[in-house]
């Protein structure tokens, strides 16, 4: 990729709403992405390789558990800081943001929120430094949008349980040291437990052939009579609200993250439109291109405001799952539309790795599906405003 000349749009002077600490954190991550991610990410995505060497750097910028208390190795930051970190990482690449989202919101969050003190002490500090990488196993071959239909289960066997089943589409799985797994107990209740690499009967085959999130490693989790000590089960939490509680946190981070991808596409398209000449003038002078660019910056500004307000509500513990669904759905769709329009502004160059557009666009095709599809989030809003459940079942 050519030199990273990114300049973030801030049309409504939203920096005024951020504290000095927020801006410092945001700028630190922005510089790290420019230095460490932009120069290499296109090559890794083209080769469908996971840039494992960036894990310690991600830990260094505080991307693993930013809002987890310091005593457990986290950075003890607020929710707006978390959002800004996700935004800047996804400006680099959605796959890298996935790695950070999963580690923070889907592995550290449940261990911190649902785990015993011994589980917190054992896992959180190593996850925060990146010494251990985690993954989150909810989705199964026959249970995607409907995770309550999962088949993975365990049976009591004295001081341990015997776990059987499989999970698919699991981010980080091929490299993960531990997996937070959701499975049904003998009473049919969904419970969470930590499965460690090396436990007999536990394997993590990699998923190949993805056109999207190529710089993120995705795989399956296969459990064949795995003996898991009972001390690895989260003591209190029972039911679907356990995993869905983690998704609230991850979906919130994604709402911010995709603004980063959208800003990168807009910034690249704006610069290209000013520099590229056709018919004797910059294409930025044509009304059709201006319409695209003006709509992009308008949509980015609306998404930024939505996230900032959601962050304030989250800091005050007042953000509802339905508000988070609205932001995830709106912002991912916004970013995807901007990536598609930016691709057109770049003409033929837009399909090459010279520019980040096509990579962002393909990545966002996963982001619009994972953590609840575009349709599912609409149905969550629909149910909330009408009181009618349109999910079926
Ligand atoms: P339903 O009957 O509505 O609810 C069951 C229980 O859960 C509670 N609940 C929630 N709790 C916390 N947060 C939420 N967002 C919650 N939504 C529901 C609910 O109150 C109830 O509690 P209780 O005490 O009464 O038992 O459940 P349902 O079976 O009808 O399903 C509802 C539905 C469809 C909205 C939900 O299952 C859903 O969100 N489906 C989408 C699945 C999904 O998002 N999967 C994501 C997998 S992880 C992933 O994609 C990671 S990608 C990571 C990356 O790389 O970044
Ligand atoms: P399905 O649920 O089969 O949906 C197919 C289509 O039907 C969708 O368009 C959906 O909107 C629609 N649909 C489904 N139900 C309804 C309904 N009631 N009404 C109307 N339309 C409906 N999962 C994890 O647990 N951990 C991970 O780390 C993880 N990482 C992922 C990484 C990638 C790259 C991808 C692609 C997925 C990942 N997922 C992960 C899985 C992801 O959460 C699921 O793909 C997602 O929840 C959708 O499930 P599905 O693919 O089975 O689609």
Coordinates of C-alpha atoms and ligand atoms in Angstrom, one line a residue:
X1 CA 0.0 0.0 0.0
X2 CA 1.1 3.6 -0.7
X3 CA 2.1 5.9 2.2
X4 CA -0.7 6.3 4.7
X5 CA -1.8 9.9 4.3
X6 CA -5.0 9.5 6.4
X7 CA -6.7 12.6 7.8
X8 CA -9.8 12.0 9.9
X9 CA -12.9 14.0 9.0
X10 CA -14.4 15.9 11.9
X11 CA -17.1 18.0 10.2
X12 CA -19.1 18.9 13.4
X13 CA -16.0 19.5 15.6
X14 CA -16.8 16.5 17.7
X15 CA -13.3 16.6 19.1
X16 CA -14.7 19.3 21.4
X17 CA -16.8 16.5 23.0
X18 CA -13.7 14.5 23.9
X19 CA -11.5 14.9 26.9
X20 CA -7.8 15.5 26.6
X21 CA -7.3 11.8 27.7
X22 CA -9.6 10.6 24.9
X23 CA -7.8 12.5 22.3
X24 CA -4.4 11.3 23.6
X25 CA -5.5 7.7 23.4
X26 CA -7.1 8.1 20.0
X27 CA -4.0 9.8 18.6
X28 CA -1.7 7.2 20.1
X29 CA -3.6 4.4 18.4
X30 CA -3.8 6.3 15.2
X31 CA -0.1 6.7 15.1
X32 CA 0.5 3.1 15.9
X33 CA -1.8 2.0 13.1
X34 CA 0.0 4.3 10.6
X35 CA 3.4 2.9 11.6
X36 CA 2.7 -0.8 12.2
X37 CA -0.5 -1.7 10.4
X38 CA -0.9 0.4 7.2
X39 CA 2.5 -0.7 5.7
X40 CA 1.8 -4.4 6.0
X41 CA -1.9 -5.1 6.2
X42 CA -2.7 -5.3 2.5
X43 CA 0.0 -7.9 2.0
X44 CA -1.3 -10.0 4.9
X45 CA -4.9 -9.7 3.6
X46 CA -3.8 -10.7 0.1
X47 CA -2.1 -13.7 1.5
X48 CA -4.9 -14.5 3.9
X49 CA -2.4 -14.5 6.7
X50 CA -2.9 -13.4 10.3
X51 CA -0.4 -10.8 11.4
X52 CA 0.4 -12.5 14.7
X53 CA 3.4 -10.3 15.4
X54 CA 0.9 -7.4 16.0
X55 CA -0.6 -9.0 19.1
X56 CA 2.0 -7.5 21.5
X57 CA 1.6 -4.1 19.9
X58 CA -2.2 -4.3 20.3
X59 CA -1.6 -5.1 24.0
X60 CA 0.9 -2.2 24.2
X61 CA -1.7 0.4 23.0
X62 CA -4.2 -1.0 25.5
X63 CA -6.5 -2.7 23.0
X64 CA -7.0 -5.8 25.1
X65 CA -9.5 -5.0 27.9
X66 CA -9.4 -1.2 27.8
X67 CA -12.3 -1.0 30.3
X68 CA -11.3 -3.9 32.5
X69 CA -10.0 -2.7 35.9
X70 CA -6.3 -2.1 36.3
X71 CA -6.0 -4.7 39.1
X72 CA -6.8 -7.4 36.5
X73 CA -4.4 -6.1 33.9
X74 CA -6.9 -3.9 32.0
X75 CA -6.5 -0.2 31.3
X76 CA -9.4 0.9 33.5
X77 CA -10.6 3.3 30.8
X78 CA -14.2 4.5 30.0
X79 CA -16.4 3.3 27.2
X80 CA -15.7 6.3 24.8
X81 CA -12.0 5.4 25.0
X82 CA -12.9 1.8 24.2
X83 CA -14.9 3.0 21.2
X84 CA -12.1 5.3 19.9
X85 CA -9.5 2.5 20.2
X86 CA -11.8 0.2 18.1
X87 CA -12.4 3.0 15.6
X88 CA -8.7 3.6 15.0
X89 CA -7.8 -0.1 14.8
X90 CA -10.6 -0.7 12.2
X91 CA -9.4 2.3 10.3
X92 CA -6.4 0.0 9.7
X93 CA -8.4 -3.2 9.2
X94 CA -11.6 -4.8 10.4
X95 CA -9.9 -8.1 10.9
X96 CA -7.4 -6.6 13.4
X97 CA -10.3 -4.9 15.2
X98 CA -12.0 -8.3 15.4
X99 CA -9.0 -9.7 17.2
X100 CA -9.2 -6.9 19.7
X101 CA -13.0 -7.0 20.0
X102 CA -13.0 -10.7 20.7
X103 CA -10.2 -10.5 23.2
X104 CA -11.8 -7.6 25.1
X105 CA -15.5 -8.0 24.9
X106 CA -16.0 -11.7 24.2
X107 CA -13.3 -13.2 26.3
X108 CA -12.1 -10.7 29.0
X109 CA -15.5 -9.2 29.6
X110 CA -17.3 -12.6 30.4
X111 CA -14.4 -13.7 32.6
X112 CA -14.5 -10.4 34.4
X113 CA -18.3 -10.2 34.7
X114 CA -19.3 -13.9 35.1
X115 CA -16.1 -15.5 36.3
X116 CA -15.0 -16.5 39.8
X117 CA -12.2 -14.6 41.4
X118 CA -9.8 -17.5 40.7
X119 CA -10.8 -17.4 37.0
X120 CA -10.3 -13.6 36.8
X121 CA -6.8 -13.9 38.4
X122 CA -5.8 -16.8 36.2
X123 CA -6.8 -15.5 32.8
X124 CA -7.2 -11.7 32.7
X125 CA -3.6 -10.5 33.2
X126 CA -2.3 -12.9 30.5
X127 CA -5.1 -11.9 28.1
X128 CA -4.4 -8.2 28.7
X129 CA -0.7 -8.5 27.8
X130 CA -1.4 -10.7 24.8
X131 CA 0.5 -13.6 26.2
X132 CA -2.7 -15.5 25.8
X133 CA -5.2 -15.0 22.9
X134 CA -8.8 -16.0 23.4
X135 CA -11.8 -16.8 21.3
X136 CA -15.6 -17.0 21.8
X137 CA -17.6 -20.0 20.8
X138 CA -21.4 -19.3 20.4
X139 CA -22.3 -20.0 16.7
X140 CA -22.7 -23.6 15.5
X141 CA -23.4 -25.1 12.1
X142 CA -27.1 -25.2 12.8
X143 CA -27.4 -22.3 15.3
X144 CA -26.3 -18.9 13.9
X145 CA -29.0 -16.2 14.3
X146 CA -30.7 -18.5 16.7
X147 CA -28.0 -19.4 19.3
X148 CA -30.6 -20.8 21.6
X149 CA -30.8 -23.8 19.2
X150 CA -27.2 -24.9 20.1
X151 CA -26.4 -28.6 20.4
X152 CA -23.0 -28.4 22.2
X153 CA -23.5 -29.8 25.6
X154 CA -21.7 -31.2 28.7
X155 CA -22.4 -34.0 31.2
X156 CA -21.4 -34.1 34.8
X157 CA -18.5 -36.5 35.6
X158 CA -17.5 -35.8 39.2
X159 CA -14.9 -33.0 39.5
X160 CA -15.1 -32.3 35.8
X161 CA -17.6 -32.3 32.9
X162 CA -17.4 -34.0 29.5
X163 CA -18.0 -31.6 26.6
X164 CA -19.2 -32.6 23.2
X165 CA -20.2 -30.6 20.1
X166 CA -18.8 -28.1 17.7
X167 CA -18.7 -24.3 17.0
X168 CA -18.0 -22.7 13.6
X169 CA -17.0 -19.2 12.3
X170 CA -14.9 -18.5 15.4
X171 CA -12.6 -15.5 15.1
X172 CA -9.1 -16.1 16.5
X173 CA -9.8 -19.9 16.9
X174 CA -6.7 -21.2 15.1
X175 CA -4.3 -19.3 17.3
X176 CA -6.3 -19.1 20.6
X177 CA -4.9 -20.3 23.8
X178 CA -8.3 -20.4 25.5
X179 CA -11.9 -20.4 24.3
X180 CA -15.0 -19.1 26.1
X181 CA -17.5 -21.7 25.1
X182 CA -21.3 -21.7 25.5
X183 CA -22.9 -25.1 26.0
X184 CA -26.0 -26.7 27.4
X185 CA -25.8 -28.5 30.8
X186 CA -27.8 -31.6 31.5
X187 CA -30.8 -29.5 32.5
X188 CA -30.7 -27.8 29.1
X189 CA -29.5 -24.5 30.5
X190 CA -26.9 -22.5 28.5
X191 CA -23.7 -22.1 30.6
X192 CA -20.2 -20.6 29.9
X193 CA -16.9 -22.4 30.4
X194 CA -13.3 -21.8 29.6
X195 CA -11.7 -24.5 27.4
X196 CA -7.9 -24.5 27.2
X197 CA -5.7 -25.5 24.3
X198 CA -4.1 -28.8 25.0
X199 CA -7.2 -30.3 26.7
X200 CA -7.5 -33.8 25.1
X201 CA -10.2 -33.9 22.4
X202 CA -10.2 -30.2 21.7
X203 CA -9.2 -29.1 18.2
X204 CA -9.5 -25.8 16.2
X205 CA -9.4 -26.4 12.4
X206 CA -8.9 -23.3 10.4
X207 CA -11.6 -22.1 7.9
X208 CA -10.0 -21.4 4.5
X209 CA -11.3 -19.6 1.3
X210 CA -12.7 -16.4 2.9
X211 CA -13.0 -13.4 0.6
X212 CA -13.5 -11.2 3.8
X213 CA -11.6 -10.6 7.0
X214 CA -8.6 -12.3 5.3
X215 CA -6.2 -10.9 7.8
X216 CA -8.2 -12.4 10.7
X217 CA -7.9 -16.1 11.5
X218 CA -11.3 -17.9 11.6
X219 CA -11.9 -21.5 12.6
X220 CA -14.0 -24.2 14.2
X221 CA -13.9 -25.4 17.8
X222 CA -14.4 -29.2 18.0
X223 CA -15.1 -30.9 21.3
X224 CA -14.8 -34.7 21.3
X225 CA -15.4 -35.9 24.9
X226 CA -13.2 -33.0 26.3
X227 CA -12.7 -33.3 30.1
X228 CA -13.1 -29.7 31.4
X229 CA -12.6 -29.1 35.2
X230 CA -15.7 -27.8 36.9
X231 CA -13.6 -24.9 38.2
X232 CA -13.6 -23.6 34.5
X233 CA -17.4 -23.1 34.5
X234 CA -18.7 -19.6 35.1
X235 CA -20.3 -20.0 38.5
X236 CA -23.4 -17.9 38.3
X237 CA -24.6 -17.0 34.8
X238 CA -27.2 -19.2 33.2
X239 CA -29.2 -18.8 30.0
X240 CA -28.9 -17.0 26.7
X241 CA -28.5 -13.7 28.5
X242 CA -24.9 -14.8 29.4
X243 CA -23.5 -14.7 25.8
X244 CA -25.9 -12.0 24.7
X245 CA -24.6 -9.8 27.5
X246 CA -21.1 -10.1 26.0
X247 CA -22.5 -9.3 22.5
X248 CA -23.8 -5.9 23.8
X249 CA -20.2 -4.9 24.6
X250 CA -18.8 -6.2 21.3
X251 CA -21.6 -4.7 19.2
X252 CA -21.0 -1.4 20.9
X253 CA -17.3 -1.5 19.9
X254 CA -18.2 -2.5 16.3
X255 CA -20.5 0.6 16.1
X256 CA -17.4 2.7 16.6
X257 CA -15.0 0.5 14.7
X258 CA -16.8 0.7 11.4
X259 CA -16.6 4.5 11.5
X260 CA -12.9 4.0 11.2
X261 CA -13.3 1.9 8.0
X262 CA -15.8 4.5 6.6
X263 CA -13.4 7.4 7.4
X264 CA -10.6 5.6 5.7
X265 CA -12.7 5.1 2.5
X266 CA -14.0 8.7 2.5
X267 CA -10.5 10.1 3.1
X268 CA -9.0 8.1 0.3
X269 CA -11.9 8.9 -2.1
X270 CA -11.7 12.6 -1.3
X271 CA -8.0 12.8 -2.0
X272 CA -8.3 10.7 -5.1
X273 CA -11.1 12.9 -6.5
X274 CA -9.1 16.0 -6.0
X275 CA -6.0 14.5 -7.6
X276 CA -7.5 12.5 -10.5
X277 CA -8.2 14.5 -13.6
X278 CA -10.6 13.6 -16.4
X279 CA -12.0 15.9 -19.2
X280 CA -9.3 18.4 -18.2
X281 CA -10.3 18.9 -14.5
X282 CA -10.3 17.1 -11.2
X283 CA -13.2 14.6 -10.9
X284 CA -13.9 16.3 -7.5
X285 CA -15.4 19.1 -9.7
X286 CA -18.1 16.9 -11.1
X287 CA -21.5 17.1 -9.3
X288 CA -22.0 13.4 -9.3
X289 CA -18.7 12.8 -7.4
X290 CA -19.5 15.7 -5.1
X291 CA -22.9 14.1 -4.2
X292 CA -21.1 10.9 -3.3
X293 CA -18.5 12.7 -1.1
X294 CA -21.0 15.0 0.5
X295 CA -23.3 12.1 1.5
X296 CA -20.3 10.2 2.8
X297 CA -19.2 12.9 5.2
X298 CA -22.9 13.5 6.3
X299 CA -23.4 9.8 7.1
X300 CA -20.0 9.6 8.9
X301 CA -21.0 12.6 11.0
X302 CA -24.4 11.1 12.0
X303 CA -22.7 7.9 12.9
X304 CA -20.1 9.7 15.0
X305 CA -22.8 11.5 16.9
X306 CA -24.8 8.3 17.5
X307 CA -21.7 6.6 18.9
X308 CA -20.7 9.5 21.1
X309 CA -24.2 9.6 22.7
X310 CA -24.2 5.8 23.1
X311 CA -20.8 6.0 24.7
X312 CA -22.1 8.6 27.2
X313 CA -25.1 6.4 28.0
X314 CA -22.9 3.3 28.3
X315 CA -20.6 5.2 30.8
X316 CA -23.7 5.9 32.8
X317 CA -24.9 2.3 32.6
X318 CA -28.0 3.5 30.8
X319 CA -27.4 2.1 27.2
X320 CA -30.0 -0.6 26.3
X321 CA -29.3 -3.6 24.1
X322 CA -31.8 -2.2 21.7
X323 CA -29.9 1.1 21.4
X324 CA -26.8 -0.8 20.7
X325 CA -28.5 -2.9 18.0
X326 CA -29.6 0.3 16.3
X327 CA -26.1 1.7 16.3
X328 CA -24.5 -1.5 15.1
X329 CA -27.0 -1.9 12.3
X330 CA -26.9 1.7 11.1
X331 CA -23.2 2.2 11.3
X332 CA -22.1 -1.0 9.6
X333 CA -24.5 -0.4 6.8
X334 CA -23.3 3.2 6.6
X335 CA -19.7 2.0 6.3
X336 CA -20.5 -0.6 3.7
X337 CA -22.4 1.9 1.5
X338 CA -19.5 4.3 1.8
X339 CA -17.0 1.6 0.8
X340 CA -19.0 0.8 -2.3
X341 CA -19.3 4.4 -3.3
X342 CA -15.6 5.1 -2.6
X343 CA -14.8 2.1 -4.8
X344 CA -16.5 3.8 -7.7
X345 CA -14.8 7.1 -7.2
X346 CA -11.5 5.3 -7.4
X347 CA -12.5 3.9 -10.8
X348 CA -10.4 0.9 -11.8
X349 CA -7.8 1.7 -9.2
X350 CA -10.4 1.0 -6.6
X351 CA -10.2 -2.7 -7.2
X352 CA -6.5 -2.9 -6.5
X353 CA -4.5 -3.2 -3.2
X354 CA -3.0 0.2 -4.0
X355 CA -5.9 1.6 -2.1
X356 CA -7.6 0.2 1.1
X357 CA -11.2 0.4 -0.3
X358 CA -11.8 -3.1 -1.6
X359 CA -10.3 -4.7 1.5
X360 CA -12.6 -2.6 3.7
X361 CA -15.6 -3.4 1.6
X362 CA -15.0 -7.1 1.7
X363 CA -14.3 -7.0 5.4
X364 CA -17.5 -5.2 6.1
X365 CA -19.5 -8.0 4.4
X366 CA -18.6 -10.1 7.5
X367 CA -19.1 -7.3 9.9
X368 CA -22.7 -6.8 8.6
X369 CA -23.3 -10.5 9.3
X370 CA -21.5 -11.3 12.5
X371 CA -22.6 -10.1 16.0
X372 CA -26.2 -10.3 14.7
X373 CA -27.1 -9.8 11.1
X374 CA -28.5 -6.6 9.6
X375 CA -31.9 -8.3 9.6
X376 CA -31.7 -9.5 13.1
X377 CA -30.9 -6.1 14.5
X378 CA -33.8 -4.6 12.6
X379 CA -36.1 -7.2 14.2
X380 CA -34.7 -6.3 17.6
X381 CA -35.7 -2.7 17.0
X382 CA -39.0 -3.8 15.5
X383 CA -39.8 -5.9 18.6
X384 CA -38.9 -3.1 20.9
X385 CA -41.0 -0.5 19.3
X386 CA -44.1 -2.7 18.5
X387 CA -43.9 -5.2 21.3
X388 CA -44.4 -8.0 18.7
X389 CA -41.8 -10.7 18.2
X390 CA -41.2 -11.3 14.5
X391 CA -38.3 -13.8 15.0
X392 CA -40.5 -16.8 14.6
X393 CA -40.3 -19.9 16.7
Ligands
LIG1 P1 -34.8 -14.1 23.9 O1 -35.9 -15.0 24.4 O2 -35.2 -12.8 23.3 O3 -33.8 -13.8 25.1 C1 -33.3 -14.8 25.9 C2 -32.7 -14.2 27.2 O4 -31.7 -13.3 26.8 C3 -32.0 -12.0 27.3 N1 -31.5 -11.1 26.3 C4 -30.4 -10.3 26.5 N2 -29.6 -10.2 27.5 C5 -28.6 -9.3 27.4 N3 -28.3 -8.6 26.3 C6 -29.1 -8.8 25.2 N4 -28.8 -8.1 24.1 C7 -30.2 -9.7 25.2 N5 -31.1 -10.0 24.3 C8 -31.9 -10.9 25.0 C9 -33.5 -12.0 27.4 O5 -34.0 -11.0 28.3 C10 -33.8 -13.4 27.9 O6 -33.4 -13.4 29.3 P2 -34.2 -14.3 30.3 O7 -33.7 -14.0 31.7 O8 -35.7 -14.1 30.1 O9 -33.9 -15.7 29.9 O10 -33.9 -14.9 22.9 P3 -34.2 -15.5 21.4 O11 -33.8 -17.0 21.5 O12 -35.6 -15.2 21.0 O13 -33.1 -14.8 20.5 C11 -33.1 -13.4 20.4 C12 -32.1 -12.9 19.4 C13 -32.4 -13.4 18.0 C14 -32.2 -11.4 19.4 C15 -30.7 -13.2 19.7 O14 -30.5 -14.6 20.0 C16 -29.6 -12.7 18.8 O15 -29.1 -11.6 19.1 N6 -29.2 -13.4 17.7 C17 -28.0 -13.1 16.9 C18 -26.9 -14.0 17.3 C19 -25.6 -13.3 17.3 O16 -25.5 -12.1 17.4 N7 -24.5 -14.1 17.3 C20 -23.2 -13.5 17.4 C21 -22.2 -14.6 17.6 S1 -20.6 -14.0 18.2 C22 -20.0 -13.2 16.9 O17 -20.5 -13.1 15.9 C23 -18.6 -12.7 17.1 S2 -17.9 -12.0 15.8 C24 -16.6 -11.4 16.6 C25 -15.6 -10.5 15.8 O18 -14.8 -11.1 15.1 O19 -15.6 -9.3 16.1
LIG2 P1 -28.2 -17.5 9.5 O1 -28.6 -17.4 10.9 O2 -28.4 -18.9 8.9 O3 -28.9 -16.4 8.7 C1 -29.0 -16.5 7.2 C2 -29.9 -15.3 6.8 O4 -31.2 -15.5 7.3 C3 -29.4 -14.0 7.2 O5 -29.6 -13.0 6.2 C4 -30.3 -13.7 8.4 O6 -30.5 -12.3 8.6 C5 -31.6 -14.3 8.0 N1 -32.5 -14.7 9.1 C6 -32.2 -15.6 10.1 N2 -33.2 -15.6 11.0 C7 -34.1 -14.8 10.6 C8 -35.4 -14.3 11.1 N3 -35.9 -14.8 12.2 N4 -36.1 -13.4 10.3 C9 -35.6 -12.9 9.2 N5 -34.4 -13.3 8.7 C10 -33.7 -14.2 9.4 N6 -19.6 -16.5 15.9 C11 -19.1 -16.7 17.1 O7 -19.8 -17.3 18.0 N7 -17.9 -16.3 17.5 C12 -17.1 -15.7 16.6 O8 -15.9 -15.3 16.9 C13 -17.6 -15.4 15.3 N8 -16.8 -14.8 14.3 C14 -17.2 -14.7 13.0 C15 -16.3 -14.3 12.0 C16 -16.8 -14.3 10.7 C17 -15.8 -13.9 9.6 C18 -18.1 -14.6 10.4 C19 -18.6 -14.5 9.0 C20 -19.0 -15.0 11.4 C21 -18.5 -15.1 12.7 N9 -19.4 -15.6 13.7 C22 -18.9 -15.8 15.0 C23 -20.7 -16.1 13.4 C24 -21.8 -15.0 13.2 O9 -22.2 -14.5 14.4 C25 -22.9 -15.7 12.4 O10 -22.5 -15.9 11.1 C26 -24.2 -14.8 12.4 O11 -24.7 -14.7 13.7 C27 -25.3 -15.3 11.5 O12 -25.5 -16.7 11.6 P2 -25.5 -17.6 10.2 O13 -24.2 -17.3 9.5 O14 -25.7 -19.0 10.7 O15 -26.7 -17.1 9.4

